[in-house]
Coordinates of C-alpha atoms in Angstrom, one line a residue:
Chain A
M1007 CA 0.0 0.0 0.0
S1008 CA 2.7 2.4 1.1
Q1009 CA 4.7 1.7 -2.0
N1010 CA 1.7 2.4 -4.1
V1011 CA 1.1 5.7 -2.3
E1012 CA 4.7 6.8 -2.9
E1013 CA 4.4 6.0 -6.6
Q1014 CA 1.2 7.9 -7.0
V1015 CA 2.7 10.9 -5.2
L1016 CA 5.8 10.8 -7.3
D1017 CA 3.7 10.6 -10.5
F1018 CA 1.9 13.7 -9.4
V1019 CA 5.2 15.6 -8.6
R1020 CA 6.8 14.4 -11.9
G1021 CA 3.7 15.6 -13.8
R1022 CA 4.1 19.0 -12.3
F1023 CA 7.8 19.2 -12.9
P1024 CA 8.3 17.0 -16.0
Q1025 CA 11.9 18.2 -16.6
E1026 CA 13.1 17.0 -13.1
R1027 CA 13.9 13.5 -11.7
F1028 CA 12.6 12.5 -8.3
D1029 CA 12.9 9.5 -6.0
A1030 CA 10.9 8.6 -3.0
D1031 CA 13.4 9.9 -0.4
Q1032 CA 14.3 13.2 -2.2
D1033 CA 13.4 16.4 -0.2
I1034 CA 11.4 18.2 -2.8
F1035 CA 11.6 21.5 -0.9
Q1036 CA 15.4 21.4 -1.1
L1037 CA 15.2 21.5 -4.9
G1038 CA 14.4 25.2 -4.8
F1039 CA 11.5 25.4 -7.3
V1040 CA 8.6 24.1 -5.1
N1041 CA 6.5 27.0 -4.0
S1042 CA 3.5 27.2 -1.7
L1043 CA 1.1 27.1 -4.6
F1044 CA 2.4 23.7 -5.6
A1045 CA 2.5 22.6 -2.0
L1046 CA -1.2 23.4 -1.8
E1047 CA -1.9 21.4 -5.0
L1048 CA 0.0 18.5 -3.4
V1049 CA -2.1 18.6 -0.3
M1050 CA -5.3 18.6 -2.4
F1051 CA -4.0 15.8 -4.5
I1052 CA -3.2 13.7 -1.5
E1053 CA -6.6 14.4 0.1
K1054 CA -8.6 13.5 -3.0
T1055 CA -6.5 10.5 -4.1
F1056 CA -6.4 8.9 -0.7
A1057 CA -9.8 10.1 0.6
I1058 CA -8.3 11.8 3.7
T1059 CA -8.6 15.3 5.2
I1060 CA -5.4 17.0 6.3
R1061 CA -6.0 19.3 9.2
G1062 CA -4.1 22.4 10.2
E1063 CA -1.9 20.7 12.8
E1064 CA -0.7 18.3 10.1
L1065 CA 0.3 21.1 7.8
Q1066 CA 4.0 20.7 8.8
I1067 CA 6.7 20.7 6.2
D1068 CA 8.2 17.4 7.5
N1069 CA 5.0 15.7 6.4
F1070 CA 5.5 16.7 2.8
R1071 CA 9.3 16.7 2.3
T1072 CA 9.5 13.4 0.6
A1073 CA 7.1 10.9 -1.1
T1074 CA 8.0 8.5 1.8
A1075 CA 6.9 11.1 4.4
M1076 CA 3.7 11.7 2.5
A1077 CA 3.0 8.0 2.3
A1078 CA 3.5 7.8 6.0
L1079 CA 1.0 10.6 6.6
V1080 CA -1.5 8.8 4.4
A1081 CA -0.9 5.5 6.3
R1082 CA -1.5 7.2 9.6
H1083 CA -4.9 8.4 8.4
Q1084 CA -5.8 5.1 6.9
Q1085 CA -4.9 3.4 10.2
A1086 CA -7.1 5.8 12.1
P1087 CA -10.0 6.6 9.8
A1088 CA -12.1 8.2 12.5
A1089 CA -9.6 10.9 12.9
S1090 CA -9.2 11.6 9.2
G1091 CA -12.4 13.4 8.8
A1092 CA -12.9 11.7 5.5
Chain B
M1146 CA -33.7 25.9 5.3
A1147 CA -34.2 29.0 7.3
A1148 CA -37.7 30.4 7.6
P1149 CA -38.4 33.7 5.9
V1150 CA -37.7 36.7 8.1
M1151 CA -40.2 39.6 8.3
L1152 CA -39.0 43.1 8.8
G1153 CA -42.1 44.8 10.2
E1154 CA -45.6 44.3 9.1
L1155 CA -45.3 45.8 5.6
A1156 CA -41.9 44.6 4.6
E1157 CA -41.4 41.8 2.1
P1158 CA -40.0 38.6 3.7
I1159 CA -36.3 38.1 3.2
L1160 CA -36.0 34.7 1.6
P1161 CA -32.9 32.6 2.0
V1162 CA -30.5 32.6 -0.8
T1163 CA -29.9 29.0 -1.9
D1164 CA -29.1 29.3 -5.6
R1165 CA -28.7 31.6 -8.5
A1166 CA -32.4 32.4 -8.9
S1167 CA -32.8 33.4 -5.2
A1168 CA -29.6 35.4 -5.3
R1169 CA -30.7 37.2 -8.4
A1170 CA -34.0 38.1 -6.7
F1171 CA -32.3 39.4 -3.6
V1172 CA -29.8 41.4 -5.6
D1173 CA -32.5 42.9 -7.8
D1174 CA -34.6 43.9 -4.8
H1175 CA -31.9 45.0 -2.3
I1176 CA -28.7 45.9 -4.2
V1177 CA -29.2 47.0 -7.8
P1178 CA -31.5 50.0 -7.1
Y1179 CA -29.0 51.5 -4.6
A1180 CA -25.5 50.6 -5.9
N1181 CA -24.8 54.0 -7.5
A1182 CA -25.9 55.9 -4.4
W1183 CA -23.7 53.6 -2.2
E1184 CA -20.8 54.4 -4.5
Q1185 CA -21.3 58.1 -4.1
A1186 CA -21.7 57.7 -0.3
A1187 CA -18.6 55.4 -0.2
C1188 CA -20.2 52.8 2.0
V1189 CA -22.8 50.0 2.0
P1190 CA -25.4 50.8 4.7
E1191 CA -25.6 48.6 7.8
H1192 CA -29.2 47.7 7.0
T1193 CA -28.1 46.0 3.7
L1194 CA -25.3 44.1 5.6
E1195 CA -28.0 42.9 8.0
L1196 CA -30.3 41.9 5.1
M1197 CA -27.5 39.9 3.6
G1198 CA -27.2 38.1 7.0
E1199 CA -30.9 37.3 7.1
A1200 CA -30.7 35.9 3.5
G1201 CA -27.8 33.7 4.6
L1202 CA -25.4 35.2 2.1
W1203 CA -22.3 35.7 4.2
A1204 CA -20.9 32.2 4.4
P1205 CA -23.4 29.6 3.1
F1206 CA -20.6 27.2 2.2
L1207 CA -19.9 26.6 5.9
P1208 CA -21.2 23.3 7.3
V1209 CA -24.8 23.3 8.7
D1210 CA -23.5 22.6 12.2
E1211 CA -21.3 25.7 11.9
G1212 CA -24.1 27.9 10.9
G1213 CA -23.8 27.6 7.1
A1214 CA -25.9 25.8 4.6
G1215 CA -23.2 23.5 3.2
M1216 CA -23.5 25.2 -0.2
D1217 CA -21.3 23.8 -2.9
M1218 CA -18.7 25.9 -4.7
V1219 CA -20.5 25.9 -8.1
T1220 CA -23.5 27.5 -6.5
L1221 CA -21.4 29.8 -4.4
G1222 CA -19.8 31.1 -7.6
A1223 CA -23.2 31.7 -9.1
V1224 CA -24.3 33.6 -6.0
H1225 CA -21.2 35.8 -6.0
E1226 CA -21.7 36.4 -9.7
E1227 CA -25.2 37.7 -9.0
V1228 CA -24.0 39.9 -6.2
G1229 CA -21.2 41.2 -8.4
R1230 CA -23.8 42.0 -11.1
G1231 CA -25.5 44.2 -8.6
C1232 CA -22.6 45.9 -6.9
S1233 CA -18.9 45.1 -6.9
S1234 CA -18.4 46.8 -3.6
V1235 CA -20.9 44.5 -1.9
R1236 CA -19.3 41.6 -3.7
S1237 CA -15.9 42.7 -2.5
L1238 CA -17.1 42.7 1.1
L1239 CA -18.5 39.3 0.5
T1240 CA -15.2 38.1 -1.0
V1241 CA -13.0 39.0 1.9
H1242 CA -15.5 37.7 4.4
T1243 CA -15.6 34.5 2.4
M1244 CA -11.8 34.3 2.4
L1245 CA -11.6 34.5 6.2
S1246 CA -14.5 32.2 6.8
W1247 CA -13.2 29.5 4.4
T1248 CA -9.7 29.7 5.9
L1249 CA -11.1 29.3 9.4
Q1250 CA -13.2 26.3 8.3
R1251 CA -10.4 24.7 6.3
W1252 CA -7.5 25.1 8.7
G1253 CA -8.9 26.3 12.1
T1254 CA -8.8 24.2 15.2
P1255 CA -12.2 23.0 16.6
E1256 CA -11.9 25.7 19.3
Q1257 CA -11.3 28.5 16.7
R1258 CA -14.3 27.3 14.7
D1259 CA -16.5 27.1 17.7
R1260 CA -15.4 30.7 18.6
W1261 CA -16.0 32.3 15.2
A1262 CA -17.9 30.2 12.6
K1263 CA -21.5 30.8 13.6
D1264 CA -21.0 34.5 14.0
L1265 CA -19.3 34.6 10.5
A1266 CA -22.1 32.6 9.0
T1267 CA -24.8 35.0 10.2
G1268 CA -22.7 38.2 9.6
R1269 CA -22.8 39.1 13.3
V1270 CA -19.0 39.2 12.8
L1271 CA -17.7 40.5 9.5
G1272 CA -14.3 39.5 8.3
A1273 CA -11.5 41.2 6.3
F1274 CA -8.3 39.9 4.7
C1275 CA -5.1 41.8 5.5
L1276 CA -2.2 40.9 3.2
T1277 CA -1.3 43.9 1.1
E1278 CA 1.0 46.5 2.6
P1279 CA 2.3 49.9 1.4
G1280 CA 5.4 48.1 0.1
A1281 CA 4.0 44.7 -0.8
G1282 CA 1.0 43.4 -2.8
S1283 CA 0.1 39.8 -3.1
D1284 CA 3.8 39.0 -2.8
A1285 CA 4.0 37.3 0.6
A1286 CA 7.8 37.5 0.5
G1287 CA 7.5 41.2 0.8
I1288 CA 5.5 41.3 4.0
A1289 CA 7.0 43.6 6.6
T1290 CA 4.3 43.2 9.3
T1291 CA 5.7 41.0 12.0
A1292 CA 4.2 38.6 14.5
T1293 CA 6.5 37.8 17.4
R1294 CA 5.9 34.9 19.7
T1295 CA 5.8 35.7 23.4
A1296 CA 5.1 33.7 26.6
D1297 CA 1.4 34.7 26.3
G1298 CA 0.9 34.5 22.6
W1299 CA 1.9 36.9 19.8
V1300 CA 2.7 40.6 19.3
L1301 CA 1.8 42.1 15.9
N1302 CA 3.4 45.2 14.4
G1303 CA 2.9 46.7 11.0
V1304 CA 0.7 48.4 8.5
K1305 CA -1.8 46.8 6.0
K1306 CA -3.2 48.9 3.1
W1307 CA -6.1 48.7 0.7
I1308 CA -8.0 46.4 3.1
T1309 CA -11.4 45.8 1.7
G1310 CA -14.0 46.2 4.4
G1311 CA -11.3 47.4 6.7
Q1312 CA -13.5 50.2 8.0
R1313 CA -16.3 47.9 8.9
A1314 CA -14.8 44.5 9.7
D1315 CA -14.9 43.0 13.2
L1316 CA -12.2 40.4 12.6
Y1317 CA -9.1 40.6 10.5
L1318 CA -7.2 37.7 8.9
V1319 CA -3.7 39.1 9.1
F1320 CA -0.7 37.6 7.3
A1321 CA 2.5 38.5 9.1
R1322 CA 6.1 37.6 9.0
V1323 CA 7.1 35.0 11.6
G1324 CA 10.9 34.8 11.6
S1325 CA 11.9 34.0 8.0
S1326 CA 8.5 32.8 7.1
I1327 CA 4.8 33.8 7.5
G1328 CA 1.8 33.0 9.6
A1329 CA -2.0 33.8 9.5
F1330 CA -3.6 35.4 12.5
L1331 CA -7.1 36.1 13.6
V1332 CA -7.2 39.6 15.1
P1333 CA -10.4 41.2 16.4
R1334 CA -10.7 44.8 15.4
E1335 CA -11.4 45.8 19.0
S1336 CA -7.9 44.7 20.1
P1337 CA -5.9 47.5 21.7
G1338 CA -3.4 48.9 19.2
V1339 CA -5.5 48.3 16.1
H1340 CA -5.8 51.6 14.3
V1341 CA -8.2 52.0 11.3
T1342 CA -7.9 54.8 8.8
P1343 CA -10.5 55.0 6.0
I1344 CA -9.2 55.2 2.4
T1345 CA -11.5 57.6 0.5
E1346 CA -9.6 58.2 -2.8
I1347 CA -10.1 55.1 -4.8
L1348 CA -10.7 54.3 -8.5
G1349 CA -13.3 51.6 -8.1
T1350 CA -15.3 49.6 -5.6
R1351 CA -15.7 52.9 -3.9
A1352 CA -18.3 51.6 -1.4
S1353 CA -16.2 48.7 -0.2
M1354 CA -15.1 50.7 2.9
L1355 CA -11.4 50.3 2.3
A1356 CA -9.0 51.1 5.1
E1357 CA -5.4 51.2 6.1
V1358 CA -5.1 49.1 9.3
R1359 CA -2.1 49.6 11.6
F1360 CA -1.1 47.1 14.2
D1361 CA 0.8 48.8 16.9
H1362 CA 2.0 46.3 19.5
V1363 CA -1.2 44.3 19.2
L1364 CA -1.3 41.5 21.7
A1365 CA -3.0 38.3 20.4
G1366 CA -3.5 35.1 22.3
P1367 CA -1.8 31.8 21.4
D1368 CA -5.1 30.8 19.7
A1369 CA -4.8 33.7 17.2
L1370 CA -2.5 31.7 14.9
L1371 CA -4.7 30.0 12.2
G1372 CA -2.9 27.0 10.8
P1373 CA 0.8 26.6 11.0
S1374 CA 3.6 29.2 10.9
G1375 CA 6.5 28.6 8.6
F1376 CA 6.7 27.5 5.0
T1377 CA 3.4 25.6 5.1
A1378 CA 1.6 28.8 6.1
G1379 CA 2.2 29.7 2.5
M1380 CA -0.2 26.9 1.6
V1381 CA -2.8 28.6 3.9
L1382 CA -2.3 31.9 2.0
S1383 CA -2.4 30.2 -1.4
G1384 CA -5.7 28.5 -0.5
T1385 CA -7.1 31.8 0.8
L1386 CA -6.1 33.7 -2.3
D1387 CA -7.5 30.9 -4.5
L1388 CA -10.9 31.3 -3.1
G1389 CA -10.6 35.1 -3.3
R1390 CA -9.7 34.7 -6.9
Y1391 CA -12.7 32.5 -7.5
S1392 CA -15.0 35.1 -6.0
V1393 CA -13.4 37.9 -8.0
A1394 CA -13.8 35.8 -11.2
A1395 CA -17.4 35.4 -10.3
G1396 CA -17.8 39.1 -9.7
S1397 CA -16.2 39.8 -13.0
V1398 CA -18.7 37.6 -14.7
G1399 CA -21.4 39.6 -12.9
I1400 CA -19.9 42.9 -14.3
I1401 CA -20.1 41.6 -17.9
Q1402 CA -23.7 40.5 -17.3
A1403 CA -24.5 43.9 -15.9
C1404 CA -22.9 45.6 -18.9
L1405 CA -24.9 43.4 -21.2
E1406 CA -28.2 44.1 -19.4
A1407 CA -27.5 47.9 -19.2
C1408 CA -26.5 48.1 -22.9
G1409 CA -29.4 45.9 -24.0
A1410 CA -31.9 48.2 -22.3
Y1411 CA -30.2 51.4 -23.4
A1412 CA -29.8 50.3 -27.0
T1413 CA -33.4 49.2 -27.2
A1414 CA -34.8 52.6 -25.9
R1415 CA -32.3 55.1 -27.4
E1416 CA -32.7 56.5 -30.8
I1417 CA -30.1 58.3 -32.9
G1418 CA -31.1 60.2 -36.0
G1419 CA -34.4 58.3 -36.1
T1420 CA -32.7 54.9 -35.8
R1421 CA -32.8 52.7 -32.8
L1422 CA -29.3 52.4 -31.3
G1423 CA -29.8 48.6 -31.2
G1424 CA -30.2 48.6 -34.9
L1425 CA -26.7 49.8 -35.6
Q1426 CA -24.4 47.1 -36.7
L1427 CA -21.4 48.3 -34.6
I1428 CA -23.6 48.4 -31.5
R1429 CA -24.9 44.9 -32.2
A1430 CA -21.4 43.7 -32.6
K1431 CA -20.5 45.0 -29.1
L1432 CA -23.5 43.3 -27.6
S1433 CA -22.8 40.0 -29.3
D1434 CA -19.3 40.0 -27.9
M1435 CA -20.7 40.6 -24.4
V1436 CA -23.1 37.7 -24.8
T1437 CA -20.3 35.4 -26.0
D1438 CA -17.8 36.4 -23.4
V1439 CA -20.2 36.3 -20.4
R1440 CA -21.1 32.7 -21.4
A1441 CA -17.5 31.7 -21.8
A1442 CA -16.5 33.3 -18.5
R1443 CA -19.4 31.7 -16.7
L1444 CA -18.4 28.3 -18.0
L1445 CA -14.8 28.8 -16.9
L1446 CA -16.0 29.8 -13.5
S1447 CA -18.3 26.8 -13.2
E1448 CA -15.5 24.5 -14.2
A1449 CA -13.3 25.9 -11.5
G1450 CA -16.1 25.5 -9.0
R1451 CA -16.8 21.9 -10.1
L1452 CA -13.1 21.1 -9.6
K1453 CA -13.2 22.7 -6.1
D1454 CA -16.3 20.6 -5.2
A1455 CA -14.4 17.5 -6.4
G1456 CA -11.3 18.5 -4.3
D1457 CA -9.3 18.4 -7.5
A1458 CA -6.0 20.3 -7.4
A1459 CA -6.6 21.3 -11.0
T1460 CA -9.0 23.9 -9.6
I1461 CA -6.0 26.2 -8.8
M1462 CA -5.1 26.6 -12.4
A1463 CA -8.7 26.6 -13.5
T1464 CA -9.4 29.5 -11.2
W1465 CA -6.4 31.4 -12.5
V1466 CA -7.7 31.0 -16.0
A1467 CA -11.3 31.9 -15.1
K1468 CA -10.2 35.0 -13.2
Y1469 CA -7.9 36.2 -16.0
F1470 CA -10.4 35.7 -18.7
A1471 CA -13.4 37.1 -16.8
S1472 CA -11.5 40.2 -15.4
T1473 CA -10.0 41.2 -18.8
A1474 CA -13.4 40.6 -20.5
A1475 CA -15.1 42.7 -17.8
A1476 CA -12.7 45.6 -18.3
R1477 CA -13.1 45.4 -22.0
H1478 CA -16.9 45.3 -22.0
A1479 CA -17.3 47.9 -19.3
S1480 CA -15.3 50.3 -21.5
E1481 CA -17.6 49.4 -24.5
A1482 CA -20.7 49.8 -22.2
V1483 CA -19.7 53.4 -21.5
Q1484 CA -19.0 53.9 -25.2
I1485 CA -22.5 52.6 -26.1
H1486 CA -24.1 55.0 -23.6
G1487 CA -22.2 58.0 -25.0
A1488 CA -22.1 61.0 -22.7
N1489 CA -24.9 59.4 -20.6
G1490 CA -22.3 56.8 -19.7
F1491 CA -20.2 59.2 -17.8
G1492 CA -22.7 60.1 -15.1
G1493 CA -24.7 58.6 -12.3
D1494 CA -28.0 58.1 -14.1
Y1495 CA -26.8 54.7 -15.5
P1496 CA -24.7 52.0 -13.9
V1497 CA -22.0 51.8 -16.6
A1498 CA -19.6 54.4 -15.2
R1499 CA -19.5 52.5 -11.9
L1500 CA -19.0 49.2 -13.8
Y1501 CA -16.1 50.7 -15.7
R1502 CA -14.4 51.9 -12.6
D1503 CA -15.0 48.6 -10.8
A1504 CA -13.9 46.4 -13.7
K1505 CA -10.4 47.9 -13.7
V1506 CA -10.0 46.8 -10.1
M1507 CA -10.7 43.2 -11.1
E1508 CA -7.6 43.2 -13.3
V1509 CA -5.4 44.0 -10.3
I1510 CA -6.7 42.3 -7.2
E1511 CA -6.0 38.7 -6.0
G1512 CA -3.0 38.5 -8.3
S1513 CA -2.6 41.0 -11.2
N1514 CA -3.3 39.9 -14.7
E1515 CA 0.5 40.0 -15.4
I1516 CA 1.1 37.5 -12.6
Q1517 CA -1.8 35.4 -13.8
R1518 CA -0.4 35.2 -17.4
I1519 CA 3.0 34.2 -16.1
T1520 CA 1.4 31.4 -14.0
I1521 CA -0.8 30.2 -16.9
A1522 CA 2.1 30.2 -19.3
D1523 CA 4.1 28.0 -16.8
E1524 CA 1.2 25.5 -17.1
A1525 CA 1.5 25.7 -20.9
F1526 CA 5.2 24.8 -20.8
R1527 CA 4.6 22.0 -18.4
E1528 CA 2.0 20.6 -20.7
A1529 CA 4.4 20.8 -23.6
L1530 CA 7.1 18.9 -21.6
R1531 CA 4.6 16.2 -20.6
Q1532 CA 3.8 15.4 -24.2

């Protein structure tokens, strides 16, 4: 499941930056071209694709640095669906 | 659904606004007849703001248990279009209130929503959005207002300018610098150290009660921070601006529709040299372009709303496109609307001078058209690379 989440997140990021190469543990914010607009799109993508609702307290950069981190965030929601708000 | 509200024995009931038709009826009864006078008076009367609350116009997208009606974004866009058709100043007040209310609902803690949501839904508390400063527009990197964490919460210092509704708002959503990043803060207007100075010289949306708001050592509690501080606060701002852009796009569609209706009526009634104005080919061409553009702009807006309702990230770009198209079309057609009215278009007997002034504002606010074109072009290049 987690691998699948990582791949889907990476596909989204690659679609947004088709000229770049990414892997699951790459810090996308370190690359220098990710702005807050894309970060919001990323949040929306994760929410819609994995049917979760990310709340304000989860809006921490460490949750979105890498595809691995995002997969872990999704996994936490899927393990505790009552807290997801979905 | 809320029951109709009676204002005295002889008053018509205020029906709840639930869709485009009910919004249109409210706007025709309570906004259109007065918009020119409000522009001259440079304010929207308190009575009208109260009527909007009774109609449920302020934040109908909020969940029912938070005082709203759970209205979807497509319908919200149609409602804001209708309000914008009547008066861009009223729509501007609605826009900034919407931005604050949506941000609270999206990123606020349960405690923050309990404190503010119901009052925002009814309009008992009116909100305003404080981003722009004398030295910085929508560019968050240029914010000079600071929020400094203390043992008891936060201290805010700085000046915000061109704040729509700033003269009237009860609660400000203030974006301030926190260290090297930013944060969003809920600051009641009554807080000591908040100073409001009306801005009276303004090109358009003259009744939107603009103000400069100065924060002079304003103490805010720890619960004033809405969402995170740091890089991810930029996501909060991006979402807030996206919804504002959606509302401005809707208002721009409303301006085109108002131009079309004003010009249709004028060209039908006015004669020149024994010929009805509407019979002249060049006038007909202008009206046909208004018809075409208002339909196109409305469809772009509706698509952006549909994507919002679906939670699809593509709504961000769709909203940029809708706002760019609708605002440029509004400015173009408002200019033509004045042209069709001739000298009559310059004065206060017709709505088109006001529409002309208001339309120009739409090309600048919530991201200037130049920024929009850069962003849209980026998408074009991404698309080319993907293929």
